[in-house]
PDB file of C-alpha atoms in Angstrom:
ATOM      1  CA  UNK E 150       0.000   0.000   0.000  1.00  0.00           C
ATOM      2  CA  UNK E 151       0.656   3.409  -0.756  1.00  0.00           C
ATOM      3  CA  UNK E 152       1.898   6.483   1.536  1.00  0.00           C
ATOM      4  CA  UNK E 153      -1.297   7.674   0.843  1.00  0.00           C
ATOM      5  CA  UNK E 154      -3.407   5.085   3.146  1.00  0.00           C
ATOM      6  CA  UNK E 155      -1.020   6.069   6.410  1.00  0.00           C
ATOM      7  CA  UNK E 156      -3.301   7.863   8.797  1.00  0.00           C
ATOM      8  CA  UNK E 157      -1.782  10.301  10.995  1.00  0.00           C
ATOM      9  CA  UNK E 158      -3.412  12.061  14.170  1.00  0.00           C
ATOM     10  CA  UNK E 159      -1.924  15.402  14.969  1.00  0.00           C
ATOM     11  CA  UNK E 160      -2.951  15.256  18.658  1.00  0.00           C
ATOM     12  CA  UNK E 161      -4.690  18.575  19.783  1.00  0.00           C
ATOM     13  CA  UNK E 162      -4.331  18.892  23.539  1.00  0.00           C
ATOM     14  CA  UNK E 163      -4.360  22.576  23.350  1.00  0.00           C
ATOM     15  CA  UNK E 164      -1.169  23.316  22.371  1.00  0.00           C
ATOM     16  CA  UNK E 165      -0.100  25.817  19.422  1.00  0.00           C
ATOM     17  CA  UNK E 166       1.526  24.897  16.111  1.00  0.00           C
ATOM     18  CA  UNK E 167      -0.964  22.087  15.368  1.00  0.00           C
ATOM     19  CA  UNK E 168      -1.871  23.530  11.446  1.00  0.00           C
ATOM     20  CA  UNK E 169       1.844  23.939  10.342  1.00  0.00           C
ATOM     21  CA  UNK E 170       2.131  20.379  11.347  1.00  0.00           C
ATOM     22  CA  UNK E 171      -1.062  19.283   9.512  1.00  0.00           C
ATOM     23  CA  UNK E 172       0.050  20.756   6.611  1.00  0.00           C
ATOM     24  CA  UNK E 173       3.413  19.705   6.920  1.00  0.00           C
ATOM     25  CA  UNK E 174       2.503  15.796   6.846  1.00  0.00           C
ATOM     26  CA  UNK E 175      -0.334  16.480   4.472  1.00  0.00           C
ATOM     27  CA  UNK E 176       2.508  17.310   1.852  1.00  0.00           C
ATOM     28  CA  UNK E 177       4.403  13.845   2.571  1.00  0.00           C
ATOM     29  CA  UNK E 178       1.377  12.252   1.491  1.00  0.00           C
ATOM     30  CA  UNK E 179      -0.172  10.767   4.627  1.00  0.00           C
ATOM     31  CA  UNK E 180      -3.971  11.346   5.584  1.00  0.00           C
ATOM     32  CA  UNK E 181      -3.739  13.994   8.450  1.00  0.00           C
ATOM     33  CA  UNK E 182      -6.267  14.277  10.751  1.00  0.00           C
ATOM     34  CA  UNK E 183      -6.036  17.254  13.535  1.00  0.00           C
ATOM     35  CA  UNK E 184      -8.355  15.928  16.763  1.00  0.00           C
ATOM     36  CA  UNK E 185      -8.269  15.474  21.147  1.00  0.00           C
ATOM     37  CA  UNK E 186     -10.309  12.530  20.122  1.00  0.00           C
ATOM     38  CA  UNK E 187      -7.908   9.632  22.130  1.00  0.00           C
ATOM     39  CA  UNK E 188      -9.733   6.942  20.095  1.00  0.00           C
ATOM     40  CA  UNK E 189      -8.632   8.647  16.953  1.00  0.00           C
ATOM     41  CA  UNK E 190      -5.498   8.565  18.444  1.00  0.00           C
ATOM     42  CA  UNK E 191      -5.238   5.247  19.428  1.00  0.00           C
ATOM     43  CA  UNK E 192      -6.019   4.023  16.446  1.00  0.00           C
ATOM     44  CA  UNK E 193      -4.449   6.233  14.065  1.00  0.00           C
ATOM     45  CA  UNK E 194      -1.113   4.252  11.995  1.00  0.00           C
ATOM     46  CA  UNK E 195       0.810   7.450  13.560  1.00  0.00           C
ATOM     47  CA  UNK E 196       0.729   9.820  16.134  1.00  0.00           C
ATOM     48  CA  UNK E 197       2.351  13.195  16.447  1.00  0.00           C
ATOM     49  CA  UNK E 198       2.815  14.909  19.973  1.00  0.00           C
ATOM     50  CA  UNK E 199       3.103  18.590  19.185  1.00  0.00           C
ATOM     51  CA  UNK E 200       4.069  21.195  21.672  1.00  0.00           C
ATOM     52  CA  UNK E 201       4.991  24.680  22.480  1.00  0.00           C
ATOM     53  CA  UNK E 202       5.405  27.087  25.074  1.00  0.00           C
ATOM     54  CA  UNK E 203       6.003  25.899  28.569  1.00  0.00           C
ATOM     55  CA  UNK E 204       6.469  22.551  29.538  1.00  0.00           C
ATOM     56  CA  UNK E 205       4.208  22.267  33.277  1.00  0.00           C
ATOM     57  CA  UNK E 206       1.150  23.829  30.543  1.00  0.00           C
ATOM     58  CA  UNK E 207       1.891  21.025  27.740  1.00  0.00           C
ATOM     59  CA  UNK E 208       1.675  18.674  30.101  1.00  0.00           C
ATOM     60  CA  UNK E 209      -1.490  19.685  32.062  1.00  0.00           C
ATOM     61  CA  UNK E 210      -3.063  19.837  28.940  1.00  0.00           C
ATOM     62  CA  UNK E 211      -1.669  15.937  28.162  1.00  0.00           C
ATOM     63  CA  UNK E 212      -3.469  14.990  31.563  1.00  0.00           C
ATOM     64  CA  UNK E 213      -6.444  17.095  31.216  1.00  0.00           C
ATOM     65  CA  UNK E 214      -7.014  15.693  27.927  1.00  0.00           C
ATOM     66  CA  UNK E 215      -6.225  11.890  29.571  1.00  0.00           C
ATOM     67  CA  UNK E 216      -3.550  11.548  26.472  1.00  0.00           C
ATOM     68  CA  UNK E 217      -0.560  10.115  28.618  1.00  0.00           C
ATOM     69  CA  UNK E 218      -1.795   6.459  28.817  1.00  0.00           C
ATOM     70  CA  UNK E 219      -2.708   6.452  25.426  1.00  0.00           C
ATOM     71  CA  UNK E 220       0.889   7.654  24.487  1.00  0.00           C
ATOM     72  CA  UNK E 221       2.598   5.149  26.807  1.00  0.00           C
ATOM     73  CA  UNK E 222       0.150   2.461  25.277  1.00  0.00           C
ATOM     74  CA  UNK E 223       1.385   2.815  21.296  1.00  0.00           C
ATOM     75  CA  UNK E 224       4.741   3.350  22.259  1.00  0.00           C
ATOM     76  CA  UNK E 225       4.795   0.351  24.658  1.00  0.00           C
ATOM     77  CA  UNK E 226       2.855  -1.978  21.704  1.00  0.00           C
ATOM     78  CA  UNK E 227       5.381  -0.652  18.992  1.00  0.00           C
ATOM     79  CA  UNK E 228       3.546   1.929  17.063  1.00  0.00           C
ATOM     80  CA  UNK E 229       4.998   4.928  15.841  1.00  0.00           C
ATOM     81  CA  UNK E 230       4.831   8.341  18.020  1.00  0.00           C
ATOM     82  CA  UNK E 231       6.901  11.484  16.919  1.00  0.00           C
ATOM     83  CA  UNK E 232       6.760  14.336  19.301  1.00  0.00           C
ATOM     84  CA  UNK E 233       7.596  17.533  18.248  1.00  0.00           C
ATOM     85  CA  UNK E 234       9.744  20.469  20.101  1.00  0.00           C
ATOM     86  CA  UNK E 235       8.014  20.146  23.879  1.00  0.00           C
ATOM     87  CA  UNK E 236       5.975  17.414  22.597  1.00  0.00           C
ATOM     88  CA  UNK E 237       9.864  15.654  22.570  1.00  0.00           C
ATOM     89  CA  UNK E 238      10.259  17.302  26.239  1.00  0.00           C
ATOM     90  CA  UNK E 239       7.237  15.934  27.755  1.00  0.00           C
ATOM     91  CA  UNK E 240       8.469  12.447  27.100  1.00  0.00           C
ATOM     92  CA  UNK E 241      11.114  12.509  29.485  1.00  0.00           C
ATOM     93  CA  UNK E 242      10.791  11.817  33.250  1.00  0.00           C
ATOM     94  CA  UNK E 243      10.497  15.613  33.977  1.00  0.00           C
ATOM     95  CA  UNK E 244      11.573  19.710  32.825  1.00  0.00           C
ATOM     96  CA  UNK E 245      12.849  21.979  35.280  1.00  0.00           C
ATOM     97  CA  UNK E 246      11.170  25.619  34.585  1.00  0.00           C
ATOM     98  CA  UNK E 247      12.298  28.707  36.770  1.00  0.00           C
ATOM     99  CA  UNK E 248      13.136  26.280  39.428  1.00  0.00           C
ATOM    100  CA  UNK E 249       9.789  24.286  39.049  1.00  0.00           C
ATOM    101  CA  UNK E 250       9.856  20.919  38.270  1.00  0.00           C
ATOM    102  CA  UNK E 251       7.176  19.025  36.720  1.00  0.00           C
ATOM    103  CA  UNK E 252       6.289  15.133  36.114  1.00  0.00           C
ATOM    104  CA  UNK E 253       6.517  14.126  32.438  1.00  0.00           C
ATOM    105  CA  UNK E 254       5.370  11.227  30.894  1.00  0.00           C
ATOM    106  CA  UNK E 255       8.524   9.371  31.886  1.00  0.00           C
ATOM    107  CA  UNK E 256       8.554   7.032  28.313  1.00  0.00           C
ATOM    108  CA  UNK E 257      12.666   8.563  28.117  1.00  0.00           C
ATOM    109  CA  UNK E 258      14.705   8.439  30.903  1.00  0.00           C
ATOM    110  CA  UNK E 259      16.478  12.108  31.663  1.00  0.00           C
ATOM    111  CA  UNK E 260      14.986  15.864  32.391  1.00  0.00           C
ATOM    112  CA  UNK E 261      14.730  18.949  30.417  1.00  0.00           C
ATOM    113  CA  UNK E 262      16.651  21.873  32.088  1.00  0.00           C
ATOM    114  CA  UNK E 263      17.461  25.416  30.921  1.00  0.00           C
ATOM    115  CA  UNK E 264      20.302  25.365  28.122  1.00  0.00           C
ATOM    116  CA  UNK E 265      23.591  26.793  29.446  1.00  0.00           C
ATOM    117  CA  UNK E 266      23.733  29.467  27.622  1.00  0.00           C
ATOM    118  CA  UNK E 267      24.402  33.151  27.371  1.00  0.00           C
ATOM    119  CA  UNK E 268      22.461  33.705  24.265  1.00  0.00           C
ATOM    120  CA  UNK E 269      18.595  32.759  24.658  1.00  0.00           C
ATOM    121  CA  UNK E 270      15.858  31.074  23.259  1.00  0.00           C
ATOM    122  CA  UNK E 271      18.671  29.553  20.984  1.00  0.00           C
ATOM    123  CA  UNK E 272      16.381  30.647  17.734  1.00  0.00           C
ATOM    124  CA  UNK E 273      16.792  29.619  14.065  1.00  0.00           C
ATOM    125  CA  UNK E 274      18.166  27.247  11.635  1.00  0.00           C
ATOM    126  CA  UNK E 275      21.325  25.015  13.294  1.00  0.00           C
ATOM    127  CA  UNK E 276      22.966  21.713  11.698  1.00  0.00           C
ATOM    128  CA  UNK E 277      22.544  18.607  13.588  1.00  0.00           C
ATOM    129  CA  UNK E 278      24.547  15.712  14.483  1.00  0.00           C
ATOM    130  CA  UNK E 279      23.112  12.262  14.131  1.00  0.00           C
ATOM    131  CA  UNK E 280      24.135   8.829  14.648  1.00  0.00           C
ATOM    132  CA  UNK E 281      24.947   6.781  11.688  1.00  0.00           C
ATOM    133  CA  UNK E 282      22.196   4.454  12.672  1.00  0.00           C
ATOM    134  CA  UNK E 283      19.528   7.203  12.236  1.00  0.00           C
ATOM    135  CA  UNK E 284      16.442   6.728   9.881  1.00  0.00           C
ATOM    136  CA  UNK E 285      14.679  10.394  10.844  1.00  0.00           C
ATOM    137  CA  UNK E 286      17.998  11.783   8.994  1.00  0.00           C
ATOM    138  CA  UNK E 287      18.786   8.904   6.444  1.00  0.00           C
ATOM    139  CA  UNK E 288      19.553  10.544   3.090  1.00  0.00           C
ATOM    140  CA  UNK E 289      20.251  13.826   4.380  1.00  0.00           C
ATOM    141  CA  UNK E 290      23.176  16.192   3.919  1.00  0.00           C
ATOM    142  CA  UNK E 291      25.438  16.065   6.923  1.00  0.00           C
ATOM    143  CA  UNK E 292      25.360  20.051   6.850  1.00  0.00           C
ATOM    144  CA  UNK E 293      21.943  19.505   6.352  1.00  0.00           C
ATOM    145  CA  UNK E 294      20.075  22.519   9.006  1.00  0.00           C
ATOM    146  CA  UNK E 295      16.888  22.707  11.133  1.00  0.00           C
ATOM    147  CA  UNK E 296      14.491  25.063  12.360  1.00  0.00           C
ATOM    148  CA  UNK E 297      15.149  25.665  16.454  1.00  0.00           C
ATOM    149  CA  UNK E 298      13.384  28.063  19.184  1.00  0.00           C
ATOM    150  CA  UNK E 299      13.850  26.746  22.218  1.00  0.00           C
ATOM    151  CA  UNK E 300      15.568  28.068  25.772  1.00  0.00           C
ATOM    152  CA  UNK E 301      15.164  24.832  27.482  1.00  0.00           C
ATOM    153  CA  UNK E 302      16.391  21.016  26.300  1.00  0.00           C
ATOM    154  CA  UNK E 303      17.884  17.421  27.117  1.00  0.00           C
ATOM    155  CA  UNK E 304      21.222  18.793  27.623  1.00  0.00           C
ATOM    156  CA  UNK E 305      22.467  15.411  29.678  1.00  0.00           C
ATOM    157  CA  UNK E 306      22.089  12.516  27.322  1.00  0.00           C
ATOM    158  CA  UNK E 307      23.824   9.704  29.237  1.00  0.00           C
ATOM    159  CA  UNK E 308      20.564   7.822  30.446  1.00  0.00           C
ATOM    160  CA  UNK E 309      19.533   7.975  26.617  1.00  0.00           C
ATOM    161  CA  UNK E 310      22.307   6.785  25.157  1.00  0.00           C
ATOM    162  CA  UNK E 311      22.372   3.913  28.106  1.00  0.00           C
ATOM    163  CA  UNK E 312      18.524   2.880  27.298  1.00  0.00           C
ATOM    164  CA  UNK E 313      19.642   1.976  23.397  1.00  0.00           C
ATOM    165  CA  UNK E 314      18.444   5.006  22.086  1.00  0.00           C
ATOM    166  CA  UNK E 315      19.497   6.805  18.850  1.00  0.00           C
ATOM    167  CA  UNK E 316      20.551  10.661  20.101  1.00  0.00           C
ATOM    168  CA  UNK E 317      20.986  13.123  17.625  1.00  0.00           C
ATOM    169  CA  UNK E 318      22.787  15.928  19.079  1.00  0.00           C
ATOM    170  CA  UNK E 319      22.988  20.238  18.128  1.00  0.00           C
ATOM    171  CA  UNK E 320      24.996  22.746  19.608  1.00  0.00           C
ATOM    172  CA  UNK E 321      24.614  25.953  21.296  1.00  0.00           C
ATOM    173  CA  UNK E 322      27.333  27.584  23.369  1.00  0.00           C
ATOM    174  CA  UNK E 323      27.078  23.870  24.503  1.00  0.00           C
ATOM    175  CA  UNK E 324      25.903  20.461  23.052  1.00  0.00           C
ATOM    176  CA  UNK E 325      22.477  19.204  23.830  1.00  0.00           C
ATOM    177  CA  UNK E 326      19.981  16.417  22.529  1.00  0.00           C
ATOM    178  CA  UNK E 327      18.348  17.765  19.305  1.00  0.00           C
ATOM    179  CA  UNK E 328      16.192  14.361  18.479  1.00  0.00           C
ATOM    180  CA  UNK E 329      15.844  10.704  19.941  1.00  0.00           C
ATOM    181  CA  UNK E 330      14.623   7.648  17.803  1.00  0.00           C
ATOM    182  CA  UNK E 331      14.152   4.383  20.378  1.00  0.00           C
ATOM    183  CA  UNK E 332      12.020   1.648  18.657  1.00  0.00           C
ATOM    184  CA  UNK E 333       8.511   3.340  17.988  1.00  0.00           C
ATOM    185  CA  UNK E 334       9.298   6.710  19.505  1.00  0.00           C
ATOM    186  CA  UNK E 335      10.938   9.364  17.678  1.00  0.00           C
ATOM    187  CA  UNK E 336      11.168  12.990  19.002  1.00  0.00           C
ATOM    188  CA  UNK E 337      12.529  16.276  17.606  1.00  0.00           C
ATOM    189  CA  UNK E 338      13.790  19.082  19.732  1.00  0.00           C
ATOM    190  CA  UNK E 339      13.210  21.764  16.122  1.00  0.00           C
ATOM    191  CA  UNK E 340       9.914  21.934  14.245  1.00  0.00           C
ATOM    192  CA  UNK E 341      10.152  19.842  11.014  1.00  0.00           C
ATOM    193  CA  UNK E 342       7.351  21.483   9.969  1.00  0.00           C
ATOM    194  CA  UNK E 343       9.163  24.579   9.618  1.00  0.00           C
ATOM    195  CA  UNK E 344      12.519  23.570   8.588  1.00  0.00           C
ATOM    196  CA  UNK E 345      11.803  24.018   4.478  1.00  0.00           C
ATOM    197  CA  UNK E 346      12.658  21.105   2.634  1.00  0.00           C
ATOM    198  CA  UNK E 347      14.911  19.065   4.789  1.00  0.00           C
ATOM    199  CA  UNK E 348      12.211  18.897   7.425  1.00  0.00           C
ATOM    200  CA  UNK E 349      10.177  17.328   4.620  1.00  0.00           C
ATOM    201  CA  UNK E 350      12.380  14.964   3.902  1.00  0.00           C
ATOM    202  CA  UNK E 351      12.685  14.009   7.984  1.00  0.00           C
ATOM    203  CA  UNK E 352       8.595  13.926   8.006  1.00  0.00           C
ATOM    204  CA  UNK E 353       8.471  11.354   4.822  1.00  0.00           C
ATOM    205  CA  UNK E 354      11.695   9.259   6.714  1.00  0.00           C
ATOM    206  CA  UNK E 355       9.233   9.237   9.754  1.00  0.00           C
ATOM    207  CA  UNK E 356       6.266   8.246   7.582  1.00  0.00           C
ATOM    208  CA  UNK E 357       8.577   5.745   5.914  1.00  0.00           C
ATOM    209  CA  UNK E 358       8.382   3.996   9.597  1.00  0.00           C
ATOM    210  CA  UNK E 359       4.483   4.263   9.713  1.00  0.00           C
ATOM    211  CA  UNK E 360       3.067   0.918   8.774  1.00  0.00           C
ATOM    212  CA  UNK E 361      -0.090   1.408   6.548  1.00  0.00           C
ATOM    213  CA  UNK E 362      -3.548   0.551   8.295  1.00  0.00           C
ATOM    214  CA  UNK E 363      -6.262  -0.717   5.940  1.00  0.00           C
TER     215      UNK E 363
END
């Protein structure tokens, strides 16, 4: 079957940046559907996490909407999530904000903290680094750049690396985690659905991971 029978679920949970993404996948060919319906979501061949702003208000609208087990449940059964930017954060055990700390959906093991750096939100296009196992970056140019706005991150990767995951790393006055790929989950710390034509070409290696549903 065709890319064209892949149905994706853009989850709304009252988070921003939910058409860019639509339109984004839209273009790889999948069948995009924007919803808070968790059945939807369960069901869907894909699921993308979106997220901006702050992390405690991503993930109170996660548990408002009841979306964490749903997330754990695809991940844990082997079907493709992508989260996006603080839809990425959320999946780690917790983010540190002004000296708050807030449970995350603990699927990755580490915290988001406040990149050390002098020069923030670290905003614009940067190049990545990514394993030579990576399929979110096969084909692409190493020099290859990405669409960033972010002040906060995964700036320890040690516990990642040591659960078998695939880190991609970025830099900014220091190094931190700029995507993740461990069996069905895939994350992005940049919006793909901004970054022009090799952010397209990530999306379509995601879809490319997507089995087709019926």
């Amino acid at each position: 079957m065709g890319d064209r029978t892949k149905r994706v679920v853009v989850l709304d949970y009252g988070s921003g940046n939910l058409r860019s993404a639509e339109r984004a996948l839209a273009r790889t060919g999948a069948d995009v559907t924007v919803t808070a319906d968790l059945a939807a979501a369960a069901d869907a061949d894909g699921l993308v996490v979106p997220g901006v702003g702050a992390y405690a208000a991503c993930m109170a609208g996660i548990e408002a909407l009841g979306a964490g087990p749903v997330i754990a449940e695809r991940v844990a059964a082997g079907r493709p999530v992508l989260g996006i930017c603080v839809g990425m954060q959320v999946l780690f055990e917790h983010g540190d904000e002004h000296g708050v700390v807030t449970k995350g959906l603990g699927l990755l093991p580490g915290g988001v903290t406040r990149l050390p750096a002098a020069r923030l939100p670290h905003m614009g296009w940067n190049t990545v680094r990514p394993p030579a196992s990576s399929v979110l970056f096969a084909g692409l140019p190493a020099d290859s750049r990405f669409y960033f706005v972010h002040s906060y991150g995964v700036v320890d990767a040690g516990a990642l690396a040591a659960s078998g995951a695939a880190v991609t790393t970025a830099h900014h006055e220091a190094d931190f985690v700029a995507a993740v790929e461990r069996g069905a989950l895939s994350a992005a710390q940049f919006h793909p659905e901004k970054s022009a034509d090799t952010g397209a070409a990530l999306l379509r290696n995601w879809l490319g991971t997507v089995p087709a549903g019926g």
